[in-house]
Coordinates of C-alpha atoms in Angstrom, one line a residue:
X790 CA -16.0 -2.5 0.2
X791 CA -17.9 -4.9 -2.4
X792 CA -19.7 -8.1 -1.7
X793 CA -16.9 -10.1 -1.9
X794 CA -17.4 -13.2 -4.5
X795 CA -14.5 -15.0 -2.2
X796 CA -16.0 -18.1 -0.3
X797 CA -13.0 -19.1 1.3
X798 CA -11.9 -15.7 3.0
X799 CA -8.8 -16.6 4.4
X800 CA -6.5 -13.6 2.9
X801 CA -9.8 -11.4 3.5
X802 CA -9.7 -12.2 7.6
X803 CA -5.5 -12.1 7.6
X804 CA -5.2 -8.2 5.9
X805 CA -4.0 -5.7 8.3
X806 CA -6.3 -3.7 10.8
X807 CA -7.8 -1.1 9.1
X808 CA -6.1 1.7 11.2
X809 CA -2.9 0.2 9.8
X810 CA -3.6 0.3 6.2
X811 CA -2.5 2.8 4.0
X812 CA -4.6 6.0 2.8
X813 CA -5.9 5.4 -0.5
X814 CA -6.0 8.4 -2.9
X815 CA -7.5 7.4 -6.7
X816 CA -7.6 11.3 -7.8
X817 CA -7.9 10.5 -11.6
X818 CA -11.0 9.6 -13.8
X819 CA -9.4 6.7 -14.6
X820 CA -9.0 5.3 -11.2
X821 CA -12.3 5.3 -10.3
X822 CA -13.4 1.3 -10.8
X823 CA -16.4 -0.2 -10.6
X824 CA -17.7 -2.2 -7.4
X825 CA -17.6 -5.3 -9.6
X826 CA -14.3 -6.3 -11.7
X827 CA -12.2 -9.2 -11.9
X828 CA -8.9 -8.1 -13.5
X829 CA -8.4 -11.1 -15.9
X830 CA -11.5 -10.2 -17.7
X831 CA -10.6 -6.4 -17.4
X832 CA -7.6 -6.7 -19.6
X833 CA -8.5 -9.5 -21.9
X834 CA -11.5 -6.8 -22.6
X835 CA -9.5 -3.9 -23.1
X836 CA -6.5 -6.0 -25.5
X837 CA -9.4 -7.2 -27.5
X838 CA -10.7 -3.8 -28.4
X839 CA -7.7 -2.1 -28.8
X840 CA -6.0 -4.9 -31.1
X841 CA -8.5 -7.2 -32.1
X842 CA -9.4 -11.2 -31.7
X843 CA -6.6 -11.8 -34.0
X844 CA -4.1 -9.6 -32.8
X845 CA -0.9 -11.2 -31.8
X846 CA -1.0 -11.7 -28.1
X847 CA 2.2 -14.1 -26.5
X848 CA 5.1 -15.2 -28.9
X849 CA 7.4 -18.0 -27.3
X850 CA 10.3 -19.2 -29.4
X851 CA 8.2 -21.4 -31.8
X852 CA 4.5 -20.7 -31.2
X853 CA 2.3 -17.4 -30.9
X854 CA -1.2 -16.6 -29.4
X855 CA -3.6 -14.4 -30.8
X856 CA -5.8 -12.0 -28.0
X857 CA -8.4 -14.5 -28.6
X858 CA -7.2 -17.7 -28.3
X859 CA -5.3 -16.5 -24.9
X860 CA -9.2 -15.4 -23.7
X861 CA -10.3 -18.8 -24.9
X862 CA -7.1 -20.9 -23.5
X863 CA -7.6 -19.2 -20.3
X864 CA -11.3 -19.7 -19.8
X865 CA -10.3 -23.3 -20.5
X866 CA -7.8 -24.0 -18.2
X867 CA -10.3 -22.0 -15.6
X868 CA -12.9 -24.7 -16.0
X869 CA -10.4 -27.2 -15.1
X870 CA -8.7 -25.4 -12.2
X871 CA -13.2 -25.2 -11.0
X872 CA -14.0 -28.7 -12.3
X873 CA -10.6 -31.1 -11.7
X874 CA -8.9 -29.0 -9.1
X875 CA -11.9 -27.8 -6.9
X876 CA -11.1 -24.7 -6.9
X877 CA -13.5 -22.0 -5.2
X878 CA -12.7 -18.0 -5.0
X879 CA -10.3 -16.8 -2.8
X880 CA -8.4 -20.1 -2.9
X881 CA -4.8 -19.9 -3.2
X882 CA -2.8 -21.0 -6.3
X883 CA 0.8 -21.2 -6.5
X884 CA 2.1 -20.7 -9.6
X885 CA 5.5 -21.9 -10.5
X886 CA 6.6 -21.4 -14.2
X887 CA 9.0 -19.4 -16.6
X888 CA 8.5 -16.6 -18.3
X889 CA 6.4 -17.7 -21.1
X890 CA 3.1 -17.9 -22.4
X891 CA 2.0 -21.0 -20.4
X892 CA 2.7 -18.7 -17.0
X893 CA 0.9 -15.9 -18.6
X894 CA -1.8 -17.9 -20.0
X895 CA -2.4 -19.8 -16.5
X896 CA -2.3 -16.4 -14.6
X897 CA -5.2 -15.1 -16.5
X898 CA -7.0 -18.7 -15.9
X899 CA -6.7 -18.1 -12.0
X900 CA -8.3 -14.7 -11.8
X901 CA -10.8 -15.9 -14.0
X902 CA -11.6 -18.5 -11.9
X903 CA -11.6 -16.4 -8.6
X904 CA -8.3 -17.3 -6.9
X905 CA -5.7 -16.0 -5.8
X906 CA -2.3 -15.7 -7.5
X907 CA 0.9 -16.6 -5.7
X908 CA 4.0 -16.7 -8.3
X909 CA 7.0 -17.9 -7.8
X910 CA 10.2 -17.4 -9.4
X911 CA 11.7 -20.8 -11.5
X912 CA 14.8 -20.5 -9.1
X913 CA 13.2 -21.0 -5.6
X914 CA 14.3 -24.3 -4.2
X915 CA 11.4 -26.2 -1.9
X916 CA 12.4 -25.1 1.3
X917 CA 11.6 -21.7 0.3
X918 CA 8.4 -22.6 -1.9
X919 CA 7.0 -24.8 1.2
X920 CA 7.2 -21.2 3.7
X921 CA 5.5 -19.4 0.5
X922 CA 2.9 -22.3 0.8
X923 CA 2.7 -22.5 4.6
X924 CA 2.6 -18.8 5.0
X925 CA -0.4 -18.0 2.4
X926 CA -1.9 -21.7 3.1
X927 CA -2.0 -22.4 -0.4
X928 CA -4.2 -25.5 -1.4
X929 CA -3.6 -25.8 -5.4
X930 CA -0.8 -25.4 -7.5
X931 CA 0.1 -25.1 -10.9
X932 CA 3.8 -25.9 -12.2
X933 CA 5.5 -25.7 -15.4
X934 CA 6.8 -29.4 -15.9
X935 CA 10.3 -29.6 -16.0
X936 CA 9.9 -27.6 -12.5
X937 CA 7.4 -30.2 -11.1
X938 CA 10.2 -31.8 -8.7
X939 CA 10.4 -28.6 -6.6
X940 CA 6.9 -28.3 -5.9
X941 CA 6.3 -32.2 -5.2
X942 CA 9.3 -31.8 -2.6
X943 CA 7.6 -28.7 -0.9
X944 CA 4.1 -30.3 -1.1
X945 CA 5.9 -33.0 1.1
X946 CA 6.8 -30.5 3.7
X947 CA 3.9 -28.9 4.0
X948 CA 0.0 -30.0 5.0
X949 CA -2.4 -26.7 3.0
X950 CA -1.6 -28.3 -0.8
X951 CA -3.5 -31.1 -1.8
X952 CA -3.7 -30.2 -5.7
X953 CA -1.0 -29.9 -8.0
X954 CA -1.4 -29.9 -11.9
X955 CA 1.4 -29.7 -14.2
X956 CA 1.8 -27.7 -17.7
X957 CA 1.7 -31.2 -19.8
X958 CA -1.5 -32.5 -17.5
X959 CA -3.4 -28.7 -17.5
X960 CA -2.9 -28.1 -21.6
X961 CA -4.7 -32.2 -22.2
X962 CA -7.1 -31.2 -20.1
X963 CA -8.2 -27.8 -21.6
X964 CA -8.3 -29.3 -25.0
X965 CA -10.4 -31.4 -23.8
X966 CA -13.2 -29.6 -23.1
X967 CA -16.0 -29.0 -26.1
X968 CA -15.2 -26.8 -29.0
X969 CA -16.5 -23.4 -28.4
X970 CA -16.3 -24.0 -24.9
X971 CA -16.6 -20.4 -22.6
X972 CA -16.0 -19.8 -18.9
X973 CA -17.8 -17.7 -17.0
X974 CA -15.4 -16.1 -15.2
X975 CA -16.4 -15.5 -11.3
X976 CA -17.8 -11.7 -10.6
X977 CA -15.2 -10.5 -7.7
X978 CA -15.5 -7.4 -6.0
X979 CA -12.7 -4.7 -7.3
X980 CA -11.6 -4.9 -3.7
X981 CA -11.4 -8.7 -3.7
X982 CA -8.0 -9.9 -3.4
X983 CA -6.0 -11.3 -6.6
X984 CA -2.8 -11.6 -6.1
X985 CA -0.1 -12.5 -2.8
X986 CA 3.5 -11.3 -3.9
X987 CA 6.4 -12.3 -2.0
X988 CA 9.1 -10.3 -0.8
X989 CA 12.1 -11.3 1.4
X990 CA 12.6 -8.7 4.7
X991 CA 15.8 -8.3 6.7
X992 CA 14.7 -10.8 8.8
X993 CA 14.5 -13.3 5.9
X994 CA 11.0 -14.1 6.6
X995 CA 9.3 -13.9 3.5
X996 CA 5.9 -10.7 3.7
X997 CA 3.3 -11.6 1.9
X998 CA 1.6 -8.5 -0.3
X999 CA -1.6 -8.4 -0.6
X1000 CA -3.2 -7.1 -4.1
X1001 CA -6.7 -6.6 -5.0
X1002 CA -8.3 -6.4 -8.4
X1003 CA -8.0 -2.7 -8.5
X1004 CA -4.9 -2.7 -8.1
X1005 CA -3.6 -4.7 -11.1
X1006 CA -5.7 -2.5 -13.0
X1007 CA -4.2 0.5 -11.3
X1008 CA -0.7 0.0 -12.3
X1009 CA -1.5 -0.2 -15.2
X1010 CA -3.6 3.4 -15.4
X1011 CA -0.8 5.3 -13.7
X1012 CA 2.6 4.2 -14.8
X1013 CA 1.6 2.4 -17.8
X1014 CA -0.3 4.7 -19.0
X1015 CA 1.3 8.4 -18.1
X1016 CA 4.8 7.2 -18.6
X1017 CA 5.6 3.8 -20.2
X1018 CA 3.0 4.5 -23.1
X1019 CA 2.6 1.1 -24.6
X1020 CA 0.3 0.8 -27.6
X1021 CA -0.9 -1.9 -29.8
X1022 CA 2.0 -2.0 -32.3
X1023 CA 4.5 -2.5 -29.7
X1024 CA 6.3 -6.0 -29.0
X1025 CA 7.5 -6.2 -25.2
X1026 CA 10.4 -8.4 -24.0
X1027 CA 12.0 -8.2 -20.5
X1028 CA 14.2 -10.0 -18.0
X1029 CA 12.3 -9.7 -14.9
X1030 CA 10.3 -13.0 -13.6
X1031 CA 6.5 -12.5 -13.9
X1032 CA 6.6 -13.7 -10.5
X1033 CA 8.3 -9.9 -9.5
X1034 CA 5.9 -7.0 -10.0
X1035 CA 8.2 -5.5 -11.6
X1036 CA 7.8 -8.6 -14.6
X1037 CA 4.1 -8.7 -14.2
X1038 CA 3.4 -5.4 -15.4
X1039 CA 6.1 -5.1 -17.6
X1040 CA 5.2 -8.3 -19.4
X1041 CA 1.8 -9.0 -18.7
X1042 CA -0.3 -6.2 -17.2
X1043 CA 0.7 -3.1 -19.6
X1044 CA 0.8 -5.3 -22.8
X1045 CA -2.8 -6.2 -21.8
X1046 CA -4.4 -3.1 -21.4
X1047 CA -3.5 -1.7 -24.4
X1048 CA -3.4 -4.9 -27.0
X1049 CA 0.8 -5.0 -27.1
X1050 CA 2.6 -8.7 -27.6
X1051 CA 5.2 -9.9 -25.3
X1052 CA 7.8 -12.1 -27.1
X1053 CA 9.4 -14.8 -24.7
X1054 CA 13.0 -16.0 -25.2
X1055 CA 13.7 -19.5 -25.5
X1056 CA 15.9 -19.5 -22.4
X1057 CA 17.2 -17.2 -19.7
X1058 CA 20.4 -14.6 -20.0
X1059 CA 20.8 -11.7 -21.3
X1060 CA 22.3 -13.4 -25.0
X1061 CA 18.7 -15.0 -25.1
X1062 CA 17.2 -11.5 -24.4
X1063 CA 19.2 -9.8 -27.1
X1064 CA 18.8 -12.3 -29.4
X1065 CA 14.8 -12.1 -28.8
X1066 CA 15.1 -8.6 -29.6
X1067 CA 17.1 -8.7 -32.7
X1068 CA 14.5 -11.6 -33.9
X1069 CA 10.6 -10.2 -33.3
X1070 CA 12.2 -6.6 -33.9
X1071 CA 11.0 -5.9 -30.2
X1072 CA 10.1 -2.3 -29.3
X1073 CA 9.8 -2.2 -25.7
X1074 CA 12.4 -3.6 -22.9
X1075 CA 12.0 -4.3 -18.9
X1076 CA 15.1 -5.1 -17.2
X1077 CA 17.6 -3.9 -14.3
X1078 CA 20.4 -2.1 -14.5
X1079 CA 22.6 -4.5 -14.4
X1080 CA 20.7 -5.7 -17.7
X1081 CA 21.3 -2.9 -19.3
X1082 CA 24.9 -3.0 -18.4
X1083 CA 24.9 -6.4 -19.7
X1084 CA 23.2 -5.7 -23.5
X1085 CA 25.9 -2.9 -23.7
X1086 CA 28.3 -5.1 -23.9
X1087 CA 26.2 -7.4 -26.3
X1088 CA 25.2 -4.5 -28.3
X1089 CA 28.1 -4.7 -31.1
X1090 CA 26.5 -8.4 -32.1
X1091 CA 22.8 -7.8 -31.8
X1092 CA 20.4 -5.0 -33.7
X1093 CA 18.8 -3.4 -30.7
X1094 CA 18.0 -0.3 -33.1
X1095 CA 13.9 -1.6 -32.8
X1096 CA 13.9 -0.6 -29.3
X1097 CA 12.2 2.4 -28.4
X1098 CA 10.9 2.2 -24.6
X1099 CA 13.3 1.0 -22.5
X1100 CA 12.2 0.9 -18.3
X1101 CA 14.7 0.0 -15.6
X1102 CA 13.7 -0.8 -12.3
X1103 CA 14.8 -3.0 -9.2
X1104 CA 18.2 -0.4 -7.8
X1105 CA 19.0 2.9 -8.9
X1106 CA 20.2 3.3 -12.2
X1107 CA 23.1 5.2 -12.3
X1108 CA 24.0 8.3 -14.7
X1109 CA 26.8 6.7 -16.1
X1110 CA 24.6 3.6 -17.2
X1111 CA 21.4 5.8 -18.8
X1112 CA 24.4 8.1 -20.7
X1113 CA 26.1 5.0 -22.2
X1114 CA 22.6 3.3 -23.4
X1115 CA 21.6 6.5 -24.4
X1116 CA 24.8 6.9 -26.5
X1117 CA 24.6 3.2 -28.2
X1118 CA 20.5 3.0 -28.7
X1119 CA 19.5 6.7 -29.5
X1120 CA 17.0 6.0 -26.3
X1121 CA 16.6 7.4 -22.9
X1122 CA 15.9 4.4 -20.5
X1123 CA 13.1 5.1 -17.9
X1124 CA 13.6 4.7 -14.4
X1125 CA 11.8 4.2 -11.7
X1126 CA 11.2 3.3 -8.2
X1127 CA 8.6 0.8 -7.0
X1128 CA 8.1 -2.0 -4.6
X1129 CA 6.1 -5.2 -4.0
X1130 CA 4.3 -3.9 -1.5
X1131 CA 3.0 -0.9 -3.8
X1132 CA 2.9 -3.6 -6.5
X1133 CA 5.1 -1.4 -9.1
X1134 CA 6.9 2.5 -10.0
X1135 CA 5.9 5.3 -8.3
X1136 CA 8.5 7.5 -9.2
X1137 CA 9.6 8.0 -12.5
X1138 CA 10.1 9.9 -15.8
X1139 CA 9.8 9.9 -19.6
X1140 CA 11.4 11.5 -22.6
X1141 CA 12.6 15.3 -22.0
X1142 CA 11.3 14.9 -18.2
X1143 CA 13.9 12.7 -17.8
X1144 CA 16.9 13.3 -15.3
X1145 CA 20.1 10.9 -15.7
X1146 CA 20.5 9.6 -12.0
X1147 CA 17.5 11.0 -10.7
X1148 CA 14.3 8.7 -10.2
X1149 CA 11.9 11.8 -11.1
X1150 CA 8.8 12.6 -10.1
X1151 CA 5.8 11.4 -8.5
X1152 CA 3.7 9.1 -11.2
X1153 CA 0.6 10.4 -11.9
X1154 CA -2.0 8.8 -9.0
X1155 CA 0.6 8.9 -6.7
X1156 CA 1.7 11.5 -4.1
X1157 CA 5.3 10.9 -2.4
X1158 CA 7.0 13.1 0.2
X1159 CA 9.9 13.3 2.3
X1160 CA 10.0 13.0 5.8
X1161 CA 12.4 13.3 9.3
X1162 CA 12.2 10.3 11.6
X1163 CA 9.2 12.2 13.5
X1164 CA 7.3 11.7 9.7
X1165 CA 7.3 15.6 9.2
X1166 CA 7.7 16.6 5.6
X1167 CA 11.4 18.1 5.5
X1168 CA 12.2 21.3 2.7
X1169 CA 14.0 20.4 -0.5
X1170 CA 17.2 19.3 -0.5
X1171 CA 17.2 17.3 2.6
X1172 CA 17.6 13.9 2.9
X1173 CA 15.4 11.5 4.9
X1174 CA 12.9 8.7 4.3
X1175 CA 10.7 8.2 1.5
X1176 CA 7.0 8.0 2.1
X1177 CA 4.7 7.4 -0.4
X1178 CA 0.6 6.7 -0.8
X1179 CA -1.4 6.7 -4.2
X1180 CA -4.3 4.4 -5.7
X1181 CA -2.1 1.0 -4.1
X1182 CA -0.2 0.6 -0.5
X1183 CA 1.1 -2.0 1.5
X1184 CA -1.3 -4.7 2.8
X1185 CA 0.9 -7.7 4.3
X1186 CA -0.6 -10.9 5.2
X1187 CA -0.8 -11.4 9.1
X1188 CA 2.1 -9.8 9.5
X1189 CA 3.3 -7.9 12.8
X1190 CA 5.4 -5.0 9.7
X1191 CA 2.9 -4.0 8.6
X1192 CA 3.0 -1.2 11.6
X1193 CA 6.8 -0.1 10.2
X1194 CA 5.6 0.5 6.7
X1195 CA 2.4 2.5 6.8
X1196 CA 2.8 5.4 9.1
X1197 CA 0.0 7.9 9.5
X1198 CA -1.5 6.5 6.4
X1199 CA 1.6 6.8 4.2
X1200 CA 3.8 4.1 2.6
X1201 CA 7.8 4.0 3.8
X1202 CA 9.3 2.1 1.2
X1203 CA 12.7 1.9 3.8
X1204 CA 14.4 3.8 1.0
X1205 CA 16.7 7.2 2.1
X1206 CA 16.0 10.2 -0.5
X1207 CA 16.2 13.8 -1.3
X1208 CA 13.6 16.2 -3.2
X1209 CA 15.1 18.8 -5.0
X1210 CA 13.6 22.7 -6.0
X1211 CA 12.2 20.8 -8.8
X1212 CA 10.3 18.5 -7.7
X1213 CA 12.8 15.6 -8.9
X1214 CA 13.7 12.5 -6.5
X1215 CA 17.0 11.4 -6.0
X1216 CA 18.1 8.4 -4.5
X1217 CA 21.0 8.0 -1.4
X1218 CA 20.8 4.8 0.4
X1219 CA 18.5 2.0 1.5
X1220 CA 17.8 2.2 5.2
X1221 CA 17.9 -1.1 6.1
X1222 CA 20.2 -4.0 5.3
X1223 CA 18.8 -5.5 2.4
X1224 CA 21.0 -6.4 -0.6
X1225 CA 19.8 -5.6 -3.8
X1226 CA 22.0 -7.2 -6.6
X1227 CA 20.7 -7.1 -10.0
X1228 CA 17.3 -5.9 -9.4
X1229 CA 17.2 -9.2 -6.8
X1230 CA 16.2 -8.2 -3.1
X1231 CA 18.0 -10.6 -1.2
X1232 CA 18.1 -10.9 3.0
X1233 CA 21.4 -11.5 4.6
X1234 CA 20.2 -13.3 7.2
X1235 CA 18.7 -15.7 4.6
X1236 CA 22.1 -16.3 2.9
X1237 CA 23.9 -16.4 6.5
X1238 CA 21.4 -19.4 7.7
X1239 CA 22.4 -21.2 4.6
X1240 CA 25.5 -20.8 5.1
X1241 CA 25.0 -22.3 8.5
X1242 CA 24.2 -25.4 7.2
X1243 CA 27.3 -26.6 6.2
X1244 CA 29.6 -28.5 8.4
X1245 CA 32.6 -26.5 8.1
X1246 CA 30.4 -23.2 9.0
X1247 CA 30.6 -22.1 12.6
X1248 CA 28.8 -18.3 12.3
X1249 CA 28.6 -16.3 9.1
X1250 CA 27.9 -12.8 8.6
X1251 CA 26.6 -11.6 5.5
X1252 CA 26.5 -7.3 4.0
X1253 CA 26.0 -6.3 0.7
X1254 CA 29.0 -4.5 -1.0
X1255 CA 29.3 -2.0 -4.1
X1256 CA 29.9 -4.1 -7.8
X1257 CA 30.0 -1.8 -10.9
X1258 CA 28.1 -4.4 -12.7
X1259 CA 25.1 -5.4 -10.4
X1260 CA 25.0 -2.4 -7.9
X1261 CA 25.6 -4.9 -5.2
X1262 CA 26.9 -8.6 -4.7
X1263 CA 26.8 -10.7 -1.3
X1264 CA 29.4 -10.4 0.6
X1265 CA 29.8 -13.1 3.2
X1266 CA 32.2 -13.6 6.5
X1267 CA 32.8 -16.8 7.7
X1268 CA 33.9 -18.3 11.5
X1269 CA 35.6 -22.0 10.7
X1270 CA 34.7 -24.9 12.8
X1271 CA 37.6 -26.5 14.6
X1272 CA 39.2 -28.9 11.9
X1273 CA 38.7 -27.1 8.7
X1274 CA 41.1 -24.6 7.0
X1275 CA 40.7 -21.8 5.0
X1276 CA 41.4 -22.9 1.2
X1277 CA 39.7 -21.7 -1.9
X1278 CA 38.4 -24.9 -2.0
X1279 CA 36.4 -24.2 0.7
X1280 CA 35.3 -21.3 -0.5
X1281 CA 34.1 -22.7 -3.4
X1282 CA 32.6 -25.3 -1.9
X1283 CA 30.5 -23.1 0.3
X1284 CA 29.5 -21.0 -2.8
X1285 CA 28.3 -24.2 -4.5
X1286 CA 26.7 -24.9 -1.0
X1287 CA 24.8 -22.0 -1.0
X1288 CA 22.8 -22.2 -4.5
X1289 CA 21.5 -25.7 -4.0
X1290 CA 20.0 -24.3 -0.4
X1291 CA 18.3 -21.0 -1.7
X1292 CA 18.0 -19.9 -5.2
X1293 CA 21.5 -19.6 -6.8
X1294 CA 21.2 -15.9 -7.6
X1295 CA 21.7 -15.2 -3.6
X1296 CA 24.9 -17.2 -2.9
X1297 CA 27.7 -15.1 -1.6
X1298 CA 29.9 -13.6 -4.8
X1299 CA 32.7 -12.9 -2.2
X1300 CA 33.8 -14.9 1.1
X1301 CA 36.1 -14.2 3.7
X1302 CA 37.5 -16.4 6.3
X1303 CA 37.8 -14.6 9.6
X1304 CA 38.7 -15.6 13.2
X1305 CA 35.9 -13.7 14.5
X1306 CA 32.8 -11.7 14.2
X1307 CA 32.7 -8.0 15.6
X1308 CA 29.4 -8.6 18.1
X1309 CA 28.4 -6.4 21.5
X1310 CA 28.9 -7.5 24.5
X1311 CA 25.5 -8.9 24.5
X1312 CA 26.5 -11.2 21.4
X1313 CA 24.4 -9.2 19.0
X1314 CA 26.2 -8.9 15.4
X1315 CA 27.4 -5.5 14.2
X1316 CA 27.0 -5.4 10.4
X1317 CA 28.3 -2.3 10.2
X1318 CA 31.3 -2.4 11.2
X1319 CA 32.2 -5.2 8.6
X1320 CA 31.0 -2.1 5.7
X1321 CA 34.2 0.0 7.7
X1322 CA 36.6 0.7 4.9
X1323 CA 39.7 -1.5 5.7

C-alpha cells in the first residue's frame, strides 16, 4: 500500500481486517497501476488524448462541455471545495444531484481535490440521506439546487455535516476565480479510497462500499474495455443514477477513458430517454431490463436506429426481452452481472459471444466460480452460490458483513447460479430476500418499517413477487389496527404513505389486508410461506 495523501483517515481506519478482505488478482498489463494516481486526473488525461481539448465531453438539454472546459470547471470547483469548504483528503462529500453535467462535473472536482465521493440518488428522502451521512460521517456536501431542502433537513438530523454548497452557490464561485486559473489536483495513493457507495442489505441497514482509485480505473480496463468497447465517436445516454455503479461507469467512467460524450435528458422517464436518443443520434445505451421493456414499447415513435451498444444490468435479463430488442433494433443488448460491492459487471458478453438468457462469461480480470455451501467448486451444471474475485472486491465500512461476503478470499455476491460445459453463467435465484424491481435493490424490511409508521399499520410483511415488466414489484401484507377497515382507500393511502417516507420507487405496488402474519412460535416472521402459491 501507498503513502496515503489522506489526512483525515477515517474510511482508511474503518475498512475491513485484512484477513477479511478479498484476494485481489490484477492478471492483465493493463491492471497494473502506478503507486501514485488519483482517478479524476486519470480519465480527464486519457479523454483528452483520445478526443482532444475540444472534443465534446457532457451535453445537457441546452448546453455542452468540451473535454477541456470539464478539466478546467472541475479544477475550479476543486479550489472552492479546498478554499470555501475546507476541505482536506479523505474527507467525505455527499453528493446529491441528477444525472447531468453539474453531478458529473462536481464528481471529478471531489477526486481532484482528494475526497471522498458519496452519491446519492435525487429520490432519497432525509431520513435515509442523514443514516448515509451518519454512517460514512460525512462533513461537506454538495447538492443540486432544487434538491437543497433534502439535504438541509438531514443536516438537521445529524451532527458530521457542517458544509453544504449548492449548484447555483458552487458554479458563482468557480467563475470566480482568475481566468486561466488550474488546480493542482492532490497526489493520492492508487490504494487511497475515492468513493463510498451505498447499498441497502436485507436488514435495511444501508453497507457502505468502499472504492479506491484503482478501482474506478479498473472497471473501466475490464468491462469497459474487453466488452462494452466505447470509443471517441460514441454518444452515451442511460437511465441508471450516477449515484448506482451501474450509472457511474456507464455514464461517466467508460465515456472518460476513451474520450466518448454522454448526452443527459432534460428530465427523468423513459419518453425523456428516447427522445434523448432520437435527438443527439446517441450510440450507446445503459439501462435495466425493465428499460428496455419500456423503449419497446416507445420504439414505433422514436428513431432508436443510432444505437449500437446497448448494456443491461441491475436483474437478469430475460431471453424473451434480448430476442424482442434484438428483433426491433438490429442489436444484441449486453448483459451482465455486477454489484456495488465489486463496483460494476463481472460477468458478461458481447456480439456473437452472446447467449440470450445467459449472463456469459467471466469479464476479462475477473475469475468467478461456483461453489456448495462448504465453498467447494461444484462440476458444471450444478447449481449453487456465485463467488467471484478479480482486480475489485468487497470492502464495507465498519461493518460486521463483511465476514458473509468474502469467504476464503472470494466475493459471494448472494446470487444462486449454474456454469454450464461452456463456460457460460446462468442465473436461478437470489439467495436472500432482497427485491430487485427495475434494476432497484430494495430491502423489505425497509419498506415494512415504513409501513409501520402509519397509524392504521399494526405489522406488515413485505416479499418481492414476479411482474413481467420490472422482474419484481413489492408486495406488502398488512395487520390493521383495531378501528380501521380494509378499503382501497386505505390501500391507497398507505401507498402514498410509503413514497413520502422512503424514496417512491420502493413503495409497495401490491397490498393485502390480512388478519394475520404466518410467524414461529417464537414470533419470528416466515416470508416464505407468504411466496406459497395460493
Amino acid at each position: 500500500m501507498g503513502t496515503s495523501a489522506h489526512l483525515d483517515r477515517f474510511v482508511l481506519d474503518h475498512l475491513p481486517p485484512t484477513d477479511q478482505q478479498p484476494e485481489f488478482v490484477f492478471d492483465l498489463p493493463e491492471l497494473v497501476y502506478p503507486e501514485r494516481l488519483n482517478a479524476g486526473v486519470e480519465l480527464l488525461r486519457r479523454a483528452l488524448a483520445a478526443a482532444g481539448p475540444d472534443a465534446r465531453a457532457l451535453i445537457d438539454f441546452d448546453h455542452e462541455f468540451s473535454w477541456s472546459r470539464v478539466d478546467a470547471i472541475s479544477g475550479r470547483m476543486a479550489r472552492v471545495l479546498v478554499e470555501e469548504m475546507g476541505l482536506v483528503p479523505g474527507n467525505r462529500v455527499l453528493l446529491h444531484g441528477p444525472n447531468s453535467s453539474w453531478t458529473v462535473l462536481a464528481w471529478f472536482a471531489i477526486l481532484k481535490a482528494g475526497g471522498v465521493v458519496v452519491a446519492t440518488m435525487p429520490m432519497l428522502r432525509a431520513a435515509e440521506l442523514a443514516t448515509v451521512i451518519d454512517k460514512a460521517r460525512i462533513s461537506r456536501a454538495l447538492v443540486y439546487s432544487t434538491l437543497a431542502d433534502a439535504v438541509s433537513e438531514a443536516r438537521n438530523a445529524t451532527t458530521s455535516l457542517t458544509q453544504v454548497m449548492d449548484s447555483t452557490a458552487l458554479q458563482k464561485a468557480a467563475q470566480a476565480l482568475p481566468a486561466g486559473y488550474r488546480f493542482d489536483a492532490v497526489d493520492t495513493a492508487a490504494d487511497d479510497p475515492a468513493l463510498i457507495a451505498f447499498t441497502s442489505g436485507t436488514t435495511g441497514r444501508p453497507k457502505g462500499c468502499v472504492h479506491f482509485h484503482r478501482d474506478i480505473l479498473a472497471m473501466a480496463d475490464t468491462f469497459g474495455r474487453h466488452i462494452v468497447g466505447l470509443t471517441k465517436d460514441d454518444i452515451v445516454v442511460g437511465a441508471p443514477p450516477i449515484a448506482f455503479t451501474f450509472g457511474l461507469g456507464g455514464l461517466v467512467v467508460f465515456p472518460a477513458a476513451v474520450g466518448a460524450a454522454t448526452a443527459f435528458a432534460d428530465r427523468p422517464g423513459l419518453e425523456a430517454l428516447a427522445e434523448t436518443i432520437a435527438r443527439h443520434r446517441a450510440t450507446a445505451l445503459f439501462t435495466a431490463p425493465t428499460g428496455y421493456r419500456a423503449l419497446l414499447k416507445l420504439a414505433g415513435g422514436h428513431n432508436l436506429s443510432s444505437l449500437r451498444t446497448c448494456v443491461s444490468a441491475g436483474e437478469a435479463l430475460p431471453a424473451a426481452t434480448s430476442d424482442a430488442w434484438h428483433e426491433t433494433t438490429g442489436v444484441r443488448i449486453i448483459d451482465g452481472i455486477g454489484s456495488t460491492e465489486m463496483i460494476h459487471v463481472f460477468i458478461s458478453a458481447r456480439g456473437d459471444n452472446i447467449r440470450p438468457g445467459s449472463t456469459g462469461k467471466a469479464v476479462p480480470g475477473y475469475q468467478a466460480r461456483i461453489i456448495d455451501a462448504d465453498g467447494k467448486p461444484l462440476p458444471p451444471g450444478e447449481t449453487g452460490r456465485l463467488a467471484v474475485r478479480g482486480p475489485t472486491g468487497c470492502r464495507y465500512l465498519d461493518d460486521d458483513r463483511q465476514a458473509a461476503y468474502v469467504q476464503n478470499g472470494w466475493n459471494l455476491t448472494g446470487d444462486i447460479y449454474r456454469q454450464d460445459t461452456d463456460g457460460y453463467f446462468w442465473f436461478v435465484a437470489r439467495s436472500d430476500d432482497m427485491i430487485v424491481s427495475s434494476g432497484y435493490n430494495i430491502g423489505a424490511p425497509e419498506v415494512e418499517h415504513a409501513l409501520l409508521r402509519h397509524p392504521a399499520v399494526a405489522e406488515a410483511a413485505v416479499i418481492g413477487v414476479p411482474d413481467p415488466e420490472r422482474g419484481q414489484i413489492v408486495k406488502a401484507f398488512v395487520v390493521l389496527n383495531e378501528g380501521h377497515a380494509p378499503s382501497d382507500a386505505l390501500r391507497a393511502e398507505l401507498q402514498t404513505f410509503v413514497k413520502g417516507v422512503i424514496a417512491p420507487y420502493k413503495y409497495p405496488r401490491g397490498l393485502d389486508f390480512v388478519e394475520a402474519l404466518p410467524k414461529t412460535q417464537t414470533g419470528k416472521l416466515q416470508r416464505f410461506r407468504l411466496k406459497e402459491p395460493k
